[in-house]
CSV table of C-alpha atoms in Angstrom, one decimal:
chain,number,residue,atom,x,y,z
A,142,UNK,CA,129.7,33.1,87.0
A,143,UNK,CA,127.7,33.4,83.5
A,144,UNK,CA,124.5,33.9,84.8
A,145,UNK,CA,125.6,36.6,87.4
A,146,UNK,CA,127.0,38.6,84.5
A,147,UNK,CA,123.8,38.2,82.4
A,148,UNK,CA,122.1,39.7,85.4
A,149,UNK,CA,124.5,42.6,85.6
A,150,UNK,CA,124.0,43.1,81.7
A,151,UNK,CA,120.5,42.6,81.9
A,152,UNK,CA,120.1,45.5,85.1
A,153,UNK,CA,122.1,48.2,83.2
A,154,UNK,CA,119.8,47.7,79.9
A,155,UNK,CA,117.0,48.6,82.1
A,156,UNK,CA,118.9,51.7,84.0
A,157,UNK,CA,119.5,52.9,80.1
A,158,UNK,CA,116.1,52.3,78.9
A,159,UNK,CA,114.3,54.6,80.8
A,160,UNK,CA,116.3,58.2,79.8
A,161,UNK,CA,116.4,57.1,76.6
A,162,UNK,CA,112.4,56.7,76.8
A,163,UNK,CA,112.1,59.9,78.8
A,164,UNK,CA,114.7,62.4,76.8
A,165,UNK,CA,112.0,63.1,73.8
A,166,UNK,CA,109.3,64.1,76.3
A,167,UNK,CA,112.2,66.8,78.0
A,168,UNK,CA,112.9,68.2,74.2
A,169,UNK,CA,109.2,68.4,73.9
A,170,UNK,CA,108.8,70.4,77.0
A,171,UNK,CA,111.5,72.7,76.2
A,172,UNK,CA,109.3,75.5,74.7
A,173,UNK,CA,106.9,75.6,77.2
A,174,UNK,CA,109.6,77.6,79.4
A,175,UNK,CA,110.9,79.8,77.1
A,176,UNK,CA,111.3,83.3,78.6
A,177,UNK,CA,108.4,86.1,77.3
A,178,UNK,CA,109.9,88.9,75.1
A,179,UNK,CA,108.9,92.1,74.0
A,180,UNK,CA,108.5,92.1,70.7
A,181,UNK,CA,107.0,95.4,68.8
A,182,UNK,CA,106.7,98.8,70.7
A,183,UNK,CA,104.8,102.2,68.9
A,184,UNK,CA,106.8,104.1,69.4
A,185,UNK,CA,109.4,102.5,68.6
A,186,UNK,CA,112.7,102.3,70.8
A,187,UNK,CA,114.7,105.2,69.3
A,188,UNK,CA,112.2,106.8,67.4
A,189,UNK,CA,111.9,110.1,66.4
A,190,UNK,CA,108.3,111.4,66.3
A,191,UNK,CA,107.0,114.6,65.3
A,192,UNK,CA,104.3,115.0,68.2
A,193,UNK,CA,103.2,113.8,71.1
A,194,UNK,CA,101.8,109.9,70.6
A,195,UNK,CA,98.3,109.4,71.9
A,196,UNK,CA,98.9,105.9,73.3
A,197,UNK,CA,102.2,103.6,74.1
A,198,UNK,CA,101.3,99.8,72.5
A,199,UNK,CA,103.5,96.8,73.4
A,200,UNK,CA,103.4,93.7,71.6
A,201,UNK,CA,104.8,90.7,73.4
A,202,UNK,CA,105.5,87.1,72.4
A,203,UNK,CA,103.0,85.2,74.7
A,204,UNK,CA,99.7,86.5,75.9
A,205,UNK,CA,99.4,88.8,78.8
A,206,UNK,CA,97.5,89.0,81.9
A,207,UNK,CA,95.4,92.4,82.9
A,208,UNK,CA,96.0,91.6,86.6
A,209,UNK,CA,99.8,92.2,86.1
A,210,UNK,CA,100.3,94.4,83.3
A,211,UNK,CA,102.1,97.6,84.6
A,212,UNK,CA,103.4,100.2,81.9
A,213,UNK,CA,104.9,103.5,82.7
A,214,UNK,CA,105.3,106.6,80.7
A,215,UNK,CA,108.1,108.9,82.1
A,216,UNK,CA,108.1,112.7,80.4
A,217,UNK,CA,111.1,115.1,79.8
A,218,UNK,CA,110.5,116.4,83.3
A,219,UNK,CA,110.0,113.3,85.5
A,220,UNK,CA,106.6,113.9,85.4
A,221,UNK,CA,104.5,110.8,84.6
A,222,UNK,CA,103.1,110.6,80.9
A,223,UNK,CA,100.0,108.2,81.8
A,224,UNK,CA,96.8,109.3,81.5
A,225,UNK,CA,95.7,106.2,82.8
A,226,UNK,CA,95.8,102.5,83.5
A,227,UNK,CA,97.1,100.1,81.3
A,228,UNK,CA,94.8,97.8,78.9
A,229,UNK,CA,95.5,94.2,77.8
A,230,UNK,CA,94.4,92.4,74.6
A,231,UNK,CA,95.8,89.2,73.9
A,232,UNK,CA,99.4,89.8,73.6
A,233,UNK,CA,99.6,93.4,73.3
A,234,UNK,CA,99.2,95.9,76.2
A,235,UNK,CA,98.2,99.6,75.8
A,236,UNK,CA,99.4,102.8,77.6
A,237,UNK,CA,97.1,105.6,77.3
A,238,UNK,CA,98.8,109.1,77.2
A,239,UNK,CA,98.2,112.3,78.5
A,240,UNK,CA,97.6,115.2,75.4
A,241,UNK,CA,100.0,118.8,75.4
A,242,UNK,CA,103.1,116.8,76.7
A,243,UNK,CA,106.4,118.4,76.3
A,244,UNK,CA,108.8,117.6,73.1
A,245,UNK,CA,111.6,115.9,74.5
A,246,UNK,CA,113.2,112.0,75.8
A,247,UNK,CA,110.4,110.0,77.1
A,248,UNK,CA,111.3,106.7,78.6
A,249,UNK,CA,108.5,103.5,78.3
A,250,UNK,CA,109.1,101.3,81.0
A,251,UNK,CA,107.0,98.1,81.4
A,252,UNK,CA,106.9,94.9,84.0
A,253,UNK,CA,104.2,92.2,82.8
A,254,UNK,CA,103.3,88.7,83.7
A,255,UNK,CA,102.2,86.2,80.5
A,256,UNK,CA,99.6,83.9,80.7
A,257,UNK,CA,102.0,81.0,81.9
A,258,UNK,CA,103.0,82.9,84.9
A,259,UNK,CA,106.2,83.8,83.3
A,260,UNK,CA,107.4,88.0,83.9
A,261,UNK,CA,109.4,90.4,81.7
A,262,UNK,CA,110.2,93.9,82.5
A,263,UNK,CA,112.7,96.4,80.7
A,264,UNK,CA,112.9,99.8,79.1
A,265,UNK,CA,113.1,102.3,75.7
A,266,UNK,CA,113.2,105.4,75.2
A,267,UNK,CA,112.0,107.8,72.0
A,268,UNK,CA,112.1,111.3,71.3
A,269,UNK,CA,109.5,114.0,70.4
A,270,UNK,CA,110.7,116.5,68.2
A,271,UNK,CA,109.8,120.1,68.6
A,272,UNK,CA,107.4,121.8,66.6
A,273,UNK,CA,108.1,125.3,67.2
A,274,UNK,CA,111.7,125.0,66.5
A,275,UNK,CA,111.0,124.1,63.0
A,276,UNK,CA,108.6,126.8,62.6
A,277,UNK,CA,111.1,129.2,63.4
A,278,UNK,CA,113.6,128.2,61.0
A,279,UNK,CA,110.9,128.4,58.1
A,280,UNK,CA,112.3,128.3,54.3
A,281,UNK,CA,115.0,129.4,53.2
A,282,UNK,CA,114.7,133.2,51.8
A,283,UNK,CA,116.5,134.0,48.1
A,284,UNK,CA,118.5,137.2,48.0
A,285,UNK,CA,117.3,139.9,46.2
A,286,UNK,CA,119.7,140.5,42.7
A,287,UNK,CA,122.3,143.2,42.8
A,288,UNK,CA,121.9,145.8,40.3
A,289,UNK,CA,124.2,145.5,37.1
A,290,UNK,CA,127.8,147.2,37.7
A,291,UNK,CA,128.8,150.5,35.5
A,292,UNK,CA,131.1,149.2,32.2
A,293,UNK,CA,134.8,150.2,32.6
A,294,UNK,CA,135.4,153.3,30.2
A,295,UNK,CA,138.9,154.8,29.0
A,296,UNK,CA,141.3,157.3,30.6
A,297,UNK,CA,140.0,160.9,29.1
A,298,UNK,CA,136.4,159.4,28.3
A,299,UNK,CA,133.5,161.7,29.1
A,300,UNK,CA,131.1,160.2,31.9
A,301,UNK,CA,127.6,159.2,31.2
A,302,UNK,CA,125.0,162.1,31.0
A,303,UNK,CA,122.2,161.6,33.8
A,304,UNK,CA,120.5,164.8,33.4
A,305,UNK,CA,117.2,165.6,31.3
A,306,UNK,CA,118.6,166.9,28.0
A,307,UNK,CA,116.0,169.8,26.6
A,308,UNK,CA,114.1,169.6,23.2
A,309,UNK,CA,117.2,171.0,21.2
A,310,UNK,CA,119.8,167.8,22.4
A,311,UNK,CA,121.2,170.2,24.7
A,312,UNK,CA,121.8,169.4,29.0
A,313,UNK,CA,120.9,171.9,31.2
A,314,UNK,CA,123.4,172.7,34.0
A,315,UNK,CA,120.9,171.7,36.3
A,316,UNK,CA,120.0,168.5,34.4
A,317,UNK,CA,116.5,170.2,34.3
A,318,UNK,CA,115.0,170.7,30.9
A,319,UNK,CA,114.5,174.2,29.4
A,320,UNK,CA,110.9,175.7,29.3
A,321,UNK,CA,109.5,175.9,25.9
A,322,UNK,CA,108.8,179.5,26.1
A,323,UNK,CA,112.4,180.4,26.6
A,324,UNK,CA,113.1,178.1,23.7
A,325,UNK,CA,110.9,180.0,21.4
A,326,UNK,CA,111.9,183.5,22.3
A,327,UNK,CA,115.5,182.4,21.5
A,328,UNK,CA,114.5,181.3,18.4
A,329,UNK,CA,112.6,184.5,17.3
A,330,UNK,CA,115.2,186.6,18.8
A,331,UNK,CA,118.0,185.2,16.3
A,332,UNK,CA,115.5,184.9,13.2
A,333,UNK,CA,115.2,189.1,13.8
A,334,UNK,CA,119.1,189.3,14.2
A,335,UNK,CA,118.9,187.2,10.7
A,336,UNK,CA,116.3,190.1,9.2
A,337,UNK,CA,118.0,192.9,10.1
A,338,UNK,CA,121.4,191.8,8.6
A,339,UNK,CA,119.6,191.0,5.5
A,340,UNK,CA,118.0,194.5,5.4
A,341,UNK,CA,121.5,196.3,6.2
A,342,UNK,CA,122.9,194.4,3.4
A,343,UNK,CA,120.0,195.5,0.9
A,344,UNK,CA,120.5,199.3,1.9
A,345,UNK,CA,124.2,199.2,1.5
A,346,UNK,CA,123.9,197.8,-1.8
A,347,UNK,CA,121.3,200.5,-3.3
A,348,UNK,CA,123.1,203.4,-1.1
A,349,UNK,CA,126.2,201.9,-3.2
């Protein structure tokens, strides 16, 4: 009875012994089937750029293979953005794109194989801002000032003189100054109206 329970003992020992031994080897292994990822796009998903890019670069997690590298540019208006086939260098693949493309949403979508056989595929989109737009709205323009308003003045005060005032202080009607000429035969007619008082006033006194 003893020894046929040693020999049960002994046979589940062994059945326990060997996934004990084999568990580190499965933790080992466990990287080796993590999935690919994408891990750096230019442009960026989301981005806002200010023209056109001249090439669509993905960076992914393990190396890539040319043979199944496939990248797609999509423009505003359907149209493809390519301008030709995809290029792989170690882990990062390269979209070349065609020039004078449209502002607008542009999609990047991509379906690659790493170098351990393992695929990824997925999408992003970015946005190309338009240049002509901003032109457009330019700087903004200052007002020019307002002249200075008029200062209140009192009930029965006398408005402002605009006219040209002539050499003696005096406004013309018109606001247009007198002529010189008529200035100086005013003045020589009222110095002989001053002479011939004088001399009316000698005579009277002698005739007296």
């Amino acid at each position: 009875m003893h020894a046929v329970n040693r020999r049960a003992a002994r046979v589940a020992a062994r059945c326990l012994v060997v996934p004990l031994a084999a568990a580190p080897l499965l933790y080992a292994a466990q990287p080796a089937f993590a999935h690919t990822e994408l891990v750096a796009g230019s442009p960026a998903e989301s981005a806002s750029e200010s023209r056109p890019p001249r090439s669509i670069e993905l960076t992914f997690s393990d190396e890539m293979t040319s043979r199944y590298a496939k990248v797609a540019l999509t423009a505003p208006d359907g149209g493809q953005g390519a301008a030709g086939p995809p290029q792989v260098t170690g882990r990062t693949v390269t979209l070349p794109v065609k020039p004078g493309l449209p502002a607008g949403s542009y999609t990047v979508g991509y379906r690659v194989v790493s170098a351990d056989g393992h695929p990824v595929a997925g999408s992003y989109r970015f946005t190309v801002e338009d240049e002509d737009e901003d032109a457009a709205a330019g700087p903004a323009t200052t007002p020019a000032p307002r002249a200075a308003p008029d200062p209140p003045r009192t009930p029965g005060e006398d408005p402002p003189q605009t006219g040209a005032t002539s050499p003696t202080g005096a406004a013309s009607p018109t606001g247009v100054p007198a002529p010189p000429v008529l200035v100086g035969g005013l003045l020589l007619l009222g110095a002989a109206g001053a002479s011939a008082a004088v001399v009316r006033r000698r005579r009277a006194r002698h005739g007296s």
